[in-house]
mmCIF file of C-alpha atoms in Angstrom:
data_model
loop_
_atom_site.group_PDB
_atom_site.id
_atom_site.type_symbol
_atom_site.label_atom_id
_atom_site.label_comp_id
_atom_site.label_asym_id
_atom_site.label_seq_id
_atom_site.Cartn_x
_atom_site.Cartn_y
_atom_site.Cartn_z
ATOM 1 C CA UNK A 22 27.729 -2.482 -6.646
ATOM 2 C CA UNK A 23 28.845 -5.990 -4.529
ATOM 3 C CA UNK A 24 28.031 -4.536 -0.927
ATOM 4 C CA UNK A 25 25.106 -2.627 -0.482
ATOM 5 C CA UNK A 26 23.956 -0.893 3.166
ATOM 6 C CA UNK A 27 20.668 -2.195 4.875
ATOM 7 C CA UNK A 28 18.760 1.490 3.710
ATOM 8 C CA UNK A 29 20.239 0.890 0.120
ATOM 9 C CA UNK A 30 18.773 -2.617 0.186
ATOM 10 C CA UNK A 31 15.588 -1.346 1.709
ATOM 11 C CA UNK A 32 15.298 1.380 -0.800
ATOM 12 C CA UNK A 33 16.354 -0.572 -4.043
ATOM 13 C CA UNK A 34 13.740 -3.315 -2.821
ATOM 14 C CA UNK A 35 10.859 -0.046 -2.533
ATOM 15 C CA UNK A 36 11.826 0.917 -5.958
ATOM 16 C CA UNK A 37 11.560 -2.859 -7.763
ATOM 17 C CA UNK A 38 7.750 -2.674 -6.234
ATOM 18 C CA UNK A 39 6.633 0.611 -7.585
ATOM 19 C CA UNK A 40 7.040 2.784 -5.092
ATOM 20 C CA UNK A 41 9.125 5.071 -6.871
ATOM 21 C CA UNK A 42 7.258 4.814 -9.793
ATOM 22 C CA UNK A 43 5.562 8.817 -11.123
ATOM 23 C CA UNK A 44 2.244 8.836 -9.474
ATOM 24 C CA UNK A 45 -1.077 9.031 -13.031
ATOM 25 C CA UNK A 46 -4.026 11.889 -11.739
ATOM 26 C CA UNK A 47 -5.996 9.386 -12.518
ATOM 27 C CA UNK A 48 -5.148 5.604 -12.457
ATOM 28 C CA UNK A 49 -5.958 4.193 -15.243
ATOM 29 C CA UNK A 50 -5.301 0.297 -16.947
ATOM 30 C CA UNK A 51 -2.141 1.957 -17.624
ATOM 31 C CA UNK A 52 -1.317 2.130 -14.335
ATOM 32 C CA UNK A 53 -2.706 -0.917 -13.481
ATOM 33 C CA UNK A 54 -0.678 -2.600 -15.990
ATOM 34 C CA UNK A 55 2.614 -1.217 -14.680
ATOM 35 C CA UNK A 56 1.940 -2.144 -10.895
ATOM 36 C CA UNK A 57 1.138 -5.852 -11.647
ATOM 37 C CA UNK A 58 4.106 -5.819 -13.552
ATOM 38 C CA UNK A 59 6.265 -5.003 -10.517
ATOM 39 C CA UNK A 60 4.471 -7.064 -7.863
ATOM 40 C CA UNK A 61 4.303 -10.217 -10.742
ATOM 41 C CA UNK A 62 1.535 -11.160 -7.898
ATOM 42 C CA UNK A 63 -1.743 -10.212 -6.084
ATOM 43 C CA UNK A 64 -2.372 -12.230 -3.225
ATOM 44 C CA UNK A 65 -5.863 -12.620 -3.478
ATOM 45 C CA UNK A 66 -7.198 -12.981 0.545
ATOM 46 C CA UNK A 67 -10.441 -13.741 1.421
ATOM 47 C CA UNK A 68 -10.609 -11.760 4.869
ATOM 48 C CA UNK A 69 -13.076 -8.460 4.193
ATOM 49 C CA UNK A 70 -12.642 -6.312 7.648
ATOM 50 C CA UNK A 71 -10.965 -3.605 5.347
ATOM 51 C CA UNK A 72 -11.085 -4.050 1.957
ATOM 52 C CA UNK A 73 -9.281 -8.176 -0.169
ATOM 53 C CA UNK A 74 -6.193 -7.902 -0.253
ATOM 54 C CA UNK A 75 -5.526 -8.453 -3.478
ATOM 55 C CA UNK A 76 -7.334 -4.595 -3.903
ATOM 56 C CA UNK A 77 -4.841 -3.330 -1.612
ATOM 57 C CA UNK A 78 -1.663 -3.340 -3.097
ATOM 58 C CA UNK A 79 -2.491 -1.640 -6.253
ATOM 59 C CA UNK A 80 -3.744 1.256 -3.915
ATOM 60 C CA UNK A 81 -0.490 1.241 -1.918
ATOM 61 C CA UNK A 82 1.304 1.885 -5.363
ATOM 62 C CA UNK A 83 -1.091 3.345 -7.004
ATOM 63 C CA UNK A 84 -3.478 5.795 -4.731
ATOM 64 C CA UNK A 85 -6.965 5.856 -4.671
ATOM 65 C CA UNK A 86 -7.936 4.239 -7.456
ATOM 66 C CA UNK A 87 -11.757 2.766 -9.698
ATOM 67 C CA UNK A 88 -11.375 -1.194 -8.052
ATOM 68 C CA UNK A 89 -13.205 -2.174 -11.364
ATOM 69 C CA UNK A 90 -9.848 -1.879 -13.002
ATOM 70 C CA UNK A 91 -9.160 -4.971 -11.625
ATOM 71 C CA UNK A 92 -12.254 -6.997 -12.089
ATOM 72 C CA UNK A 93 -11.835 -5.964 -16.272
ATOM 73 C CA UNK A 94 -8.168 -6.865 -16.274
ATOM 74 C CA UNK A 95 -9.626 -10.259 -15.492
ATOM 75 C CA UNK A 96 -12.799 -10.308 -17.704
ATOM 76 C CA UNK A 97 -12.410 -13.017 -19.927
ATOM 77 C CA UNK A 98 -11.399 -12.953 -24.242
ATOM 78 C CA UNK A 99 -13.237 -10.470 -25.727
ATOM 79 C CA UNK A 100 -13.420 -6.546 -26.907
ATOM 80 C CA UNK A 101 -10.285 -6.533 -24.406
ATOM 81 C CA UNK A 102 -7.639 -8.811 -23.637
ATOM 82 C CA UNK A 103 -7.875 -10.321 -20.139
ATOM 83 C CA UNK A 104 -4.266 -9.576 -18.381
ATOM 84 C CA UNK A 105 -4.379 -11.223 -15.176
ATOM 85 C CA UNK A 106 -5.944 -14.700 -14.381
ATOM 86 C CA UNK A 107 -5.766 -17.131 -10.951
ATOM 87 C CA UNK A 108 -3.933 -19.234 -9.840
ATOM 88 C CA UNK A 109 -1.853 -20.839 -7.395
ATOM 89 C CA UNK A 110 1.106 -18.569 -7.882
ATOM 90 C CA UNK A 111 2.771 -17.098 -4.653
ATOM 91 C CA UNK A 112 -0.184 -18.894 -2.966
ATOM 92 C CA UNK A 113 -3.613 -18.478 -4.447
ATOM 93 C CA UNK A 114 -3.283 -14.528 -6.552
ATOM 94 C CA UNK A 115 -3.652 -13.083 -9.657
ATOM 95 C CA UNK A 116 -0.828 -13.281 -12.031
ATOM 96 C CA UNK A 117 -0.179 -12.009 -15.118
ATOM 97 C CA UNK A 118 -1.750 -14.247 -18.219
ATOM 98 C CA UNK A 119 1.671 -15.508 -19.679
ATOM 99 C CA UNK A 120 2.527 -16.842 -16.810
ATOM 100 C CA UNK A 121 -0.110 -20.124 -17.020
ATOM 101 C CA UNK A 122 2.196 -22.173 -19.575
ATOM 102 C CA UNK A 123 5.109 -21.577 -17.254
ATOM 103 C CA UNK A 124 2.952 -22.793 -14.353
ATOM 104 C CA UNK A 125 2.252 -26.172 -16.248
ATOM 105 C CA UNK A 126 4.750 -28.070 -14.109
ATOM 106 C CA UNK A 127 3.159 -26.977 -11.081
ATOM 107 C CA UNK A 128 -0.197 -28.012 -12.559
ATOM 108 C CA UNK A 129 1.896 -31.721 -13.425
ATOM 109 C CA UNK A 130 3.162 -31.757 -9.686
ATOM 110 C CA UNK A 131 -0.374 -31.532 -8.543
ATOM 111 C CA UNK A 132 -2.142 -34.031 -11.249
ATOM 112 C CA UNK A 133 0.483 -36.670 -9.621
ATOM 113 C CA UNK A 134 -0.090 -36.243 -6.111
ATOM 114 C CA UNK A 135 -3.592 -36.034 -6.989
ATOM 115 C CA UNK A 136 -4.022 -32.559 -5.248
ATOM 116 C CA UNK A 137 -2.692 -30.073 -2.712
ATOM 117 C CA UNK A 138 -4.777 -30.037 0.533
ATOM 118 C CA UNK A 139 -4.461 -33.638 2.058
ATOM 119 C CA UNK A 140 -8.011 -35.190 1.237
ATOM 120 C CA UNK A 141 -8.352 -36.631 -1.999
ATOM 121 C CA UNK A 142 -11.464 -34.894 -5.110
ATOM 122 C CA UNK A 143 -13.291 -38.390 -5.805
ATOM 123 C CA UNK A 144 -11.900 -39.340 -9.133
ATOM 124 C CA UNK A 145 -15.219 -40.934 -10.591
ATOM 125 C CA UNK A 146 -16.417 -37.907 -10.663
ATOM 126 C CA UNK A 147 -13.872 -35.989 -12.439
ATOM 127 C CA UNK A 148 -15.069 -36.363 -16.276
ATOM 128 C CA UNK A 149 -18.770 -35.512 -14.907
ATOM 129 C CA UNK A 150 -17.375 -32.271 -13.362
ATOM 130 C CA UNK A 151 -15.391 -30.983 -16.113
ATOM 131 C CA UNK A 152 -18.142 -32.038 -18.746
ATOM 132 C CA UNK A 153 -21.069 -29.972 -16.295
ATOM 133 C CA UNK A 154 -18.127 -27.149 -16.305
ATOM 134 C CA UNK A 155 -18.312 -27.257 -20.139
ATOM 135 C CA UNK A 156 -21.662 -27.034 -21.128
ATOM 136 C CA UNK A 157 -22.647 -24.409 -18.259
ATOM 137 C CA UNK A 158 -20.006 -22.603 -17.694
ATOM 138 C CA UNK A 159 -19.104 -20.485 -15.874
ATOM 139 C CA UNK A 160 -19.884 -22.336 -12.555
ATOM 140 C CA UNK A 161 -19.713 -21.859 -9.430
ATOM 141 C CA UNK A 162 -19.407 -24.921 -6.900
ATOM 142 C CA UNK A 163 -22.591 -24.415 -5.250
ATOM 143 C CA UNK A 164 -24.283 -24.469 -8.778
ATOM 144 C CA UNK A 165 -23.245 -27.966 -9.048
ATOM 145 C CA UNK A 166 -23.313 -29.664 -5.552
ATOM 146 C CA UNK A 167 -26.407 -30.502 -5.435
ATOM 147 C CA UNK A 168 -26.281 -33.058 -8.984
ATOM 148 C CA UNK A 169 -22.462 -34.000 -7.558
ATOM 149 C CA UNK A 170 -23.402 -34.595 -4.226
ATOM 150 C CA UNK A 171 -21.854 -38.398 -2.347
ATOM 151 C CA UNK A 172 -23.282 -38.061 0.765
ATOM 152 C CA UNK A 173 -23.819 -36.058 4.040
ATOM 153 C CA UNK A 174 -20.420 -33.747 4.644
ATOM 154 C CA UNK A 175 -17.420 -35.003 7.082
ATOM 155 C CA UNK A 176 -15.745 -32.478 9.540
ATOM 156 C CA UNK A 177 -12.120 -34.701 9.288
ATOM 157 C CA UNK A 178 -10.179 -31.925 8.538
ATOM 158 C CA UNK A 179 -10.378 -28.131 7.995
ATOM 159 C CA UNK A 180 -12.387 -28.878 4.538
ATOM 160 C CA UNK A 181 -15.096 -30.846 6.406
ATOM 161 C CA UNK A 182 -17.419 -27.929 4.793
ATOM 162 C CA UNK A 183 -16.543 -28.454 1.297
ATOM 163 C CA UNK A 184 -18.740 -30.613 -0.973
ATOM 164 C CA UNK A 185 -17.695 -33.163 -3.374
ATOM 165 C CA UNK A 186 -18.296 -30.782 -6.783
ATOM 166 C CA UNK A 187 -15.994 -27.922 -4.319
ATOM 167 C CA UNK A 188 -13.288 -30.644 -3.849
ATOM 168 C CA UNK A 189 -13.339 -31.851 -7.821
ATOM 169 C CA UNK A 190 -13.246 -28.605 -8.991
ATOM 170 C CA UNK A 191 -10.490 -27.137 -7.028
ATOM 171 C CA UNK A 192 -8.627 -30.277 -8.310
ATOM 172 C CA UNK A 193 -9.520 -29.578 -11.838
ATOM 173 C CA UNK A 194 -8.234 -26.138 -10.904
ATOM 174 C CA UNK A 195 -4.762 -26.941 -9.428
ATOM 175 C CA UNK A 196 -4.066 -29.376 -12.320
ATOM 176 C CA UNK A 197 -5.340 -26.394 -15.222
ATOM 177 C CA UNK A 198 -7.961 -28.191 -16.746
ATOM 178 C CA UNK A 199 -10.253 -25.561 -15.411
ATOM 179 C CA UNK A 200 -9.575 -22.155 -14.551
ATOM 180 C CA UNK A 201 -10.647 -19.538 -12.720
ATOM 181 C CA UNK A 202 -13.319 -17.212 -14.660
ATOM 182 C CA UNK A 203 -14.277 -14.613 -12.152
ATOM 183 C CA UNK A 204 -15.685 -14.419 -8.661
ATOM 184 C CA UNK A 205 -19.611 -13.403 -7.845
ATOM 185 C CA UNK A 206 -20.654 -11.259 -5.075
ATOM 186 C CA UNK A 207 -20.036 -13.299 -2.377
ATOM 187 C CA UNK A 208 -16.869 -14.116 -3.490
ATOM 188 C CA UNK A 209 -17.620 -17.310 -4.835
ATOM 189 C CA UNK A 210 -15.153 -18.522 -7.574
ATOM 190 C CA UNK A 211 -16.811 -19.155 -11.265
ATOM 191 C CA UNK A 212 -15.164 -21.969 -13.153
ATOM 192 C CA UNK A 213 -14.839 -22.172 -16.831
ATOM 193 C CA UNK A 214 -12.750 -24.228 -19.230
ATOM 194 C CA UNK A 215 -9.393 -22.592 -19.622
ATOM 195 C CA UNK A 216 -10.212 -21.514 -23.605
ATOM 196 C CA UNK A 217 -13.006 -20.079 -22.518
ATOM 197 C CA UNK A 218 -11.097 -18.004 -19.750
ATOM 198 C CA UNK A 219 -7.612 -17.025 -21.106
ATOM 199 C CA UNK A 220 -6.447 -16.349 -24.396
ATOM 200 C CA UNK A 221 -5.788 -18.102 -27.228
ATOM 201 C CA UNK A 222 -2.461 -17.357 -27.796
ATOM 202 C CA UNK A 223 -1.506 -18.188 -24.450
ATOM 203 C CA UNK A 224 -2.971 -21.560 -24.627
ATOM 204 C CA UNK A 225 -0.824 -22.100 -28.122
ATOM 205 C CA UNK A 226 2.306 -20.892 -26.157
ATOM 206 C CA UNK A 227 5.281 -23.684 -26.011
ATOM 207 C CA UNK A 228 4.854 -25.248 -22.555
ATOM 208 C CA UNK A 229 9.169 -24.453 -20.430
ATOM 209 C CA UNK A 230 10.462 -27.636 -18.900
ATOM 210 C CA UNK A 231 9.965 -27.402 -15.441
ATOM 211 C CA UNK A 232 13.572 -25.708 -15.163
ATOM 212 C CA UNK A 233 13.183 -23.219 -17.607
ATOM 213 C CA UNK A 234 9.971 -22.441 -15.588
ATOM 214 C CA UNK A 235 11.592 -22.092 -12.416
ATOM 215 C CA UNK A 236 14.129 -19.672 -14.074
ATOM 216 C CA UNK A 237 11.683 -17.582 -15.592
ATOM 217 C CA UNK A 238 9.911 -17.471 -11.740
ATOM 218 C CA UNK A 239 12.902 -16.511 -10.483
ATOM 219 C CA UNK A 240 13.722 -13.975 -12.791
ATOM 220 C CA UNK A 241 10.828 -12.421 -12.274
ATOM 221 C CA UNK A 242 11.016 -12.485 -8.819
ATOM 222 C CA UNK A 243 14.299 -10.972 -8.682
ATOM 223 C CA UNK A 244 12.772 -7.950 -10.482
ATOM 224 C CA UNK A 245 9.968 -7.459 -8.456
ATOM 225 C CA UNK A 246 12.403 -7.701 -5.343
ATOM 226 C CA UNK A 247 15.628 -5.859 -6.559
ATOM 227 C CA UNK A 248 17.395 -7.411 -4.081
ATOM 228 C CA UNK A 249 16.760 -10.273 -2.747
ATOM 229 C CA UNK A 250 18.412 -13.533 -0.607
ATOM 230 C CA UNK A 251 18.007 -16.919 -2.078
ATOM 231 C CA UNK A 252 15.167 -17.999 -0.147
ATOM 232 C CA UNK A 253 13.186 -14.438 -0.645
ATOM 233 C CA UNK A 254 13.750 -15.460 -4.722
ATOM 234 C CA UNK A 255 12.431 -19.055 -3.971
ATOM 235 C CA UNK A 256 9.660 -18.043 -1.444
ATOM 236 C CA UNK A 257 8.190 -15.527 -3.902
ATOM 237 C CA UNK A 258 6.681 -18.028 -6.136
ATOM 238 C CA UNK A 259 6.515 -20.916 -3.743
ATOM 239 C CA UNK A 260 9.745 -23.031 -4.897
ATOM 240 C CA UNK A 261 12.032 -25.408 -4.015
ATOM 241 C CA UNK A 262 15.338 -24.032 -3.052
ATOM 242 C CA UNK A 263 17.235 -26.919 -2.713
ATOM 243 C CA UNK A 264 18.214 -28.986 -5.624
ATOM 244 C CA UNK A 265 17.031 -32.680 -5.219
ATOM 245 C CA UNK A 266 17.044 -35.704 -7.659
ATOM 246 C CA UNK A 267 15.366 -34.663 -10.685
ATOM 247 C CA UNK A 268 13.453 -31.973 -9.426
ATOM 248 C CA UNK A 269 13.789 -28.263 -10.652
ATOM 249 C CA UNK A 270 15.044 -26.008 -8.311
ATOM 250 C CA UNK A 271 15.190 -22.294 -7.108
ATOM 251 C CA UNK A 272 19.371 -22.747 -6.467
ATOM 252 C CA UNK A 273 19.971 -23.901 -10.285
ATOM 253 C CA UNK A 274 18.023 -21.001 -11.501
ATOM 254 C CA UNK A 275 19.746 -18.613 -9.413
ATOM 255 C CA UNK A 276 23.110 -20.413 -10.787
ATOM 256 C CA UNK A 277 21.896 -19.604 -14.114
ATOM 257 C CA UNK A 278 21.122 -16.424 -13.949
ATOM 258 C CA UNK A 279 24.164 -15.300 -11.936
ATOM 259 C CA UNK A 280 26.418 -17.034 -14.841
ATOM 260 C CA UNK A 281 23.928 -15.197 -17.458
ATOM 261 C CA UNK A 282 24.582 -11.538 -15.600
ATOM 262 C CA UNK A 283 20.776 -10.977 -14.665
ATOM 263 C CA UNK A 284 22.001 -11.499 -10.946
ATOM 264 C CA UNK A 285 24.758 -10.429 -8.980
ATOM 265 C CA UNK A 286 25.966 -11.588 -6.025
ATOM 266 C CA UNK A 287 26.384 -8.825 -3.123
ATOM 267 C CA UNK A 288 26.453 -8.585 0.546
ATOM 268 C CA UNK A 289 24.030 -6.464 2.979
ATOM 269 C CA UNK A 290 24.488 -4.935 5.989
ATOM 270 C CA UNK A 291 23.298 -6.875 8.596
ATOM 271 C CA UNK A 292 21.990 -10.279 6.463
ATOM 272 C CA UNK A 293 23.840 -13.355 7.248
ATOM 273 C CA UNK A 294 22.434 -14.862 4.080
ATOM 274 C CA UNK A 295 24.178 -14.243 0.293
ATOM 275 C CA UNK A 296 22.151 -11.438 -1.658
ATOM 276 C CA UNK A 297 21.728 -10.812 -5.257
ATOM 277 C CA UNK A 298 21.283 -7.634 -6.900
ATOM 278 C CA UNK A 299 18.742 -7.548 -10.437
ATOM 279 C CA UNK A 300 20.940 -6.751 -12.976
ATOM 280 C CA UNK A 301 17.648 -3.765 -13.537
ATOM 281 C CA UNK A 302 17.557 -2.726 -10.252
ATOM 282 C CA UNK A 303 17.475 1.019 -9.293
ATOM 283 C CA UNK A 304 19.073 2.184 -6.199
ATOM 284 C CA UNK A 305 16.981 5.826 -5.919
ATOM 285 C CA UNK A 306 18.251 9.061 -4.216
ATOM 286 C CA UNK A 307 15.007 8.796 -1.718
ATOM 287 C CA UNK A 308 11.489 6.738 -1.618
ATOM 288 C CA UNK A 309 8.616 9.500 -1.156
ATOM 289 C CA UNK A 310 5.854 6.928 -0.191
ATOM 290 C CA UNK A 311 3.230 7.818 2.267
ATOM 291 C CA UNK A 312 1.057 4.599 2.134
ATOM 292 C CA UNK A 313 -0.243 1.635 4.280
ATOM 293 C CA UNK A 314 0.410 -1.969 3.358
ATOM 294 C CA UNK A 315 -1.602 -5.158 3.808
ATOM 295 C CA UNK A 316 -0.972 -8.171 5.315
ATOM 296 C CA UNK A 317 -0.524 -9.833 2.138
ATOM 297 C CA UNK A 318 1.787 -7.268 0.801
ATOM 298 C CA UNK A 319 4.822 -8.520 -1.061
ATOM 299 C CA UNK A 320 7.324 -5.873 0.677
ATOM 300 C CA UNK A 321 5.865 -7.832 4.180
ATOM 301 C CA UNK A 322 4.475 -11.286 3.167
ATOM 302 C CA UNK A 323 7.679 -13.143 4.003
ATOM 303 C CA UNK A 324 8.103 -11.808 7.397
ATOM 304 C CA UNK A 325 11.868 -12.726 7.803
ATOM 305 C CA UNK A 326 12.666 -10.500 4.604
ATOM 306 C CA UNK A 327 11.085 -7.273 5.953
ATOM 307 C CA UNK A 328 12.581 -7.301 9.222
ATOM 308 C CA UNK A 329 16.195 -7.617 7.725
ATOM 309 C CA UNK A 330 15.006 -4.546 5.240
ATOM 310 C CA UNK A 331 13.129 -2.721 8.068
ATOM 311 C CA UNK A 332 13.848 -3.793 11.409
ATOM 312 C CA UNK A 333 10.185 -4.947 11.557
ATOM 313 C CA UNK A 334 8.623 -7.349 13.312
ATOM 314 C CA UNK A 335 5.410 -8.373 12.219
ATOM 315 C CA UNK A 336 2.942 -10.926 12.557
ATOM 316 C CA UNK A 337 -0.654 -11.292 11.401
ATOM 317 C CA UNK A 338 -2.595 -11.995 14.463
ATOM 318 C CA UNK A 339 -5.880 -12.870 13.018
ATOM 319 C CA UNK A 340 -5.819 -16.239 13.854
ATOM 320 C CA UNK A 341 -4.206 -15.380 17.459
ATOM 321 C CA UNK A 342 -6.647 -15.828 20.569
ATOM 322 C CA UNK A 343 -8.333 -12.011 20.697
ATOM 323 C CA UNK A 344 -6.506 -11.966 24.776
ATOM 324 C CA UNK A 345 -3.143 -12.821 23.251
ATOM 325 C CA UNK A 346 -2.301 -10.011 20.424
ATOM 326 C CA UNK A 347 -0.269 -7.932 20.856
ATOM 327 C CA UNK A 348 -1.414 -5.062 18.152
ATOM 328 C CA UNK A 349 -4.957 -5.903 16.659
ATOM 329 C CA UNK A 350 -6.652 -8.493 14.840
ATOM 330 C CA UNK A 351 -6.176 -6.840 11.119
ATOM 331 C CA UNK A 352 -2.917 -4.738 11.200
ATOM 332 C CA UNK A 353 -1.358 -2.554 8.459
ATOM 333 C CA UNK A 354 1.906 -1.567 8.609
ATOM 334 C CA UNK A 355 3.049 2.156 7.872
ATOM 335 C CA UNK A 356 5.148 3.331 5.187
ATOM 336 C CA UNK A 357 6.388 6.756 5.341
ATOM 337 C CA UNK A 358 9.395 7.704 2.807
ATOM 338 C CA UNK A 359 11.835 4.702 3.240
ATOM 339 C CA UNK A 360 10.842 3.426 6.507
ATOM 340 C CA UNK A 361 7.647 1.372 8.125
ATOM 341 C CA UNK A 362 7.302 3.948 11.333
ATOM 342 C CA UNK A 363 4.129 2.335 12.610
ATOM 343 C CA UNK A 364 1.278 -0.414 12.217
ATOM 344 C CA UNK A 365 -2.590 0.849 13.060
ATOM 345 C CA UNK A 366 -5.244 -1.756 13.386
ATOM 346 C CA UNK A 367 -8.411 -1.181 11.154
ATOM 347 C CA UNK A 368 -11.755 -1.938 10.604
ATOM 348 C CA UNK A 369 -13.645 -0.732 7.462
ATOM 349 C CA UNK A 370 -17.223 0.205 9.442
ATOM 350 C CA UNK A 371 -19.353 -0.118 6.318
ATOM 351 C CA UNK A 372 -22.809 0.369 8.085
ATOM 352 C CA UNK A 373 -22.124 3.419 9.682
ATOM 353 C CA UNK A 374 -19.543 4.945 7.152
ATOM 354 C CA UNK A 375 -16.785 4.926 9.958
ATOM 355 C CA UNK A 376 -13.238 3.850 9.488
ATOM 356 C CA UNK A 377 -12.666 2.619 12.944
ATOM 357 C CA UNK A 378 -8.801 2.605 14.511
ATOM 358 C CA UNK A 379 -9.125 0.516 17.034
ATOM 359 C CA UNK A 380 -4.930 0.863 17.775
ATOM 360 C CA UNK A 381 -2.389 2.974 16.729
ATOM 361 C CA UNK A 382 1.393 1.906 17.335
ATOM 362 C CA UNK A 383 4.950 4.048 16.677
ATOM 363 C CA UNK A 384 7.839 2.172 16.156
ATOM 364 C CA UNK A 385 10.909 3.315 17.513
ATOM 365 C CA UNK A 386 12.406 5.777 16.257
ATOM 366 C CA UNK A 387 9.398 7.169 14.541
ATOM 367 C CA UNK A 388 9.889 10.944 13.238
ATOM 368 C CA UNK A 389 7.754 13.744 14.834
ATOM 369 C CA UNK A 390 5.458 14.481 11.665
ATOM 370 C CA UNK A 391 4.018 10.624 11.925
ATOM 371 C CA UNK A 392 0.884 11.088 13.472
ATOM 372 C CA UNK A 393 -0.227 13.876 11.136
ATOM 373 C CA UNK A 394 1.164 12.073 7.714
ATOM 374 C CA UNK A 395 -0.703 9.003 9.224
ATOM 375 C CA UNK A 396 -4.067 10.889 9.690
ATOM 376 C CA UNK A 397 -3.462 11.710 6.564
ATOM 377 C CA UNK A 398 -3.018 8.541 5.026
ATOM 378 C CA UNK A 399 -6.473 7.581 6.966
ATOM 379 C CA UNK A 400 -7.958 9.703 5.126
ATOM 380 C CA UNK A 401 -7.061 9.409 1.676
ATOM 381 C CA UNK A 402 -7.993 5.471 2.768
ATOM 382 C CA UNK A 403 -11.242 5.861 4.087
ATOM 383 C CA UNK A 404 -12.496 8.108 0.558
ATOM 384 C CA UNK A 405 -11.335 5.204 -1.219
ATOM 385 C CA UNK A 406 -13.141 3.215 0.778
ATOM 386 C CA UNK A 407 -16.201 5.609 0.710
ATOM 387 C CA UNK A 408 -16.849 5.872 4.204
ATOM 388 C CA UNK A 409 -17.215 9.498 5.631
ATOM 389 C CA UNK A 410 -15.370 9.201 9.141
ATOM 390 C CA UNK A 411 -12.279 7.905 10.902
ATOM 391 C CA UNK A 412 -12.524 7.075 14.572
ATOM 392 C CA UNK A 413 -9.493 6.348 17.037
ATOM 393 C CA UNK A 414 -9.407 4.293 20.282
ATOM 394 C CA UNK A 415 -7.499 4.089 22.544
ATOM 395 C CA UNK A 416 -4.742 1.667 22.303
ATOM 396 C CA UNK A 417 -1.419 1.851 21.283
ATOM 397 C CA UNK A 418 1.079 4.379 22.025
ATOM 398 C CA UNK A 419 0.444 6.410 18.933
ATOM 399 C CA UNK A 420 -3.449 6.534 19.610
ATOM 400 C CA UNK A 421 -3.593 10.395 21.147
ATOM 401 C CA UNK A 422 -1.554 12.315 18.495
ATOM 402 C CA UNK A 423 -3.072 10.298 15.841
ATOM 403 C CA UNK A 424 -6.654 11.089 16.992
ATOM 404 C CA UNK A 425 -5.826 14.984 17.633
ATOM 405 C CA UNK A 426 -3.881 15.036 14.538
ATOM 406 C CA UNK A 427 -7.562 13.989 12.698
ATOM 407 C CA UNK A 428 -9.400 15.908 14.482
ATOM 408 C CA UNK A 429 -7.183 18.957 13.479
#
């Protein structure tokens, strides 16, 4: 195929993301591994108004599942191998453990730049904090805060409330001297040394050159996308697209993969950019999905791609003042078949056991069954979250029909 319609590209993309995989009656660790192999990464975010971001893409593809599966997959080596670990892969994300050596080029970059956030950790504390982690880990920043405090916290930038211990631990994490062993029930990071977090064979694996690493990441991005522009491929693992002197680049990687036959240049209806099709991409005859997507789902996290594939203009409005929001605080797109047909503002009111739907909105051309299908999906989601009821507010052109369908 050297030319694709928008519909074909959309179906290829959804198949690559796992939306045509055969459902397992009871999702298992095998189901989770298959899903993570499709997505490549699970973005981590602290917002818990509905469900934390890294759990939702698994739900969207696997259906209701035991969230303890992800905790077990992220356990340290022992009776069962650790399957995923957190690192700055897309942004903060779970990634397969075998990507650790592939990320060494990024760790080296952060070491040369002395971090990422624009405010420096105290270099004099690094060896002492690392020794403390080695002696006592896994530990939180709070565990070390009093011992390594050097004075009152400042408010000069967005990280004003980070203790010195937190800044040093974050730096050590970025450069790979410590790893994330897990999180507490309050979502605080637990730090430990890599040899107690990652399998020995992963730490012993050879380190690729920076360009070899970027090529591997582009290869994985291409598998997860199915079909994508160069910008899409670079964004998936937050890579540099264009070459720069002495720097690895996604463009060089794309050229290598085209030459080897792993990628084929294609044109996609309505796309202005050159597209690339992965050689293992499948074009299904239909996509039978019915699910809600997190704002941090790989299908929609790159907003320009979502618009190109689905004609779906989407912006997360968490940081928009309430009176200026168009759709709501935490809005999830609704995927029905191979189309994004609506969006709903959702909140899990755990105290009352209710899934709140402050707003529901249909997309142009949404099919007549949208309200009924969305109602069924909301009941399924509520059950997974342990909520007993679904209550719809009055905002949005789909709210009335949705409330009626929920009542029916």
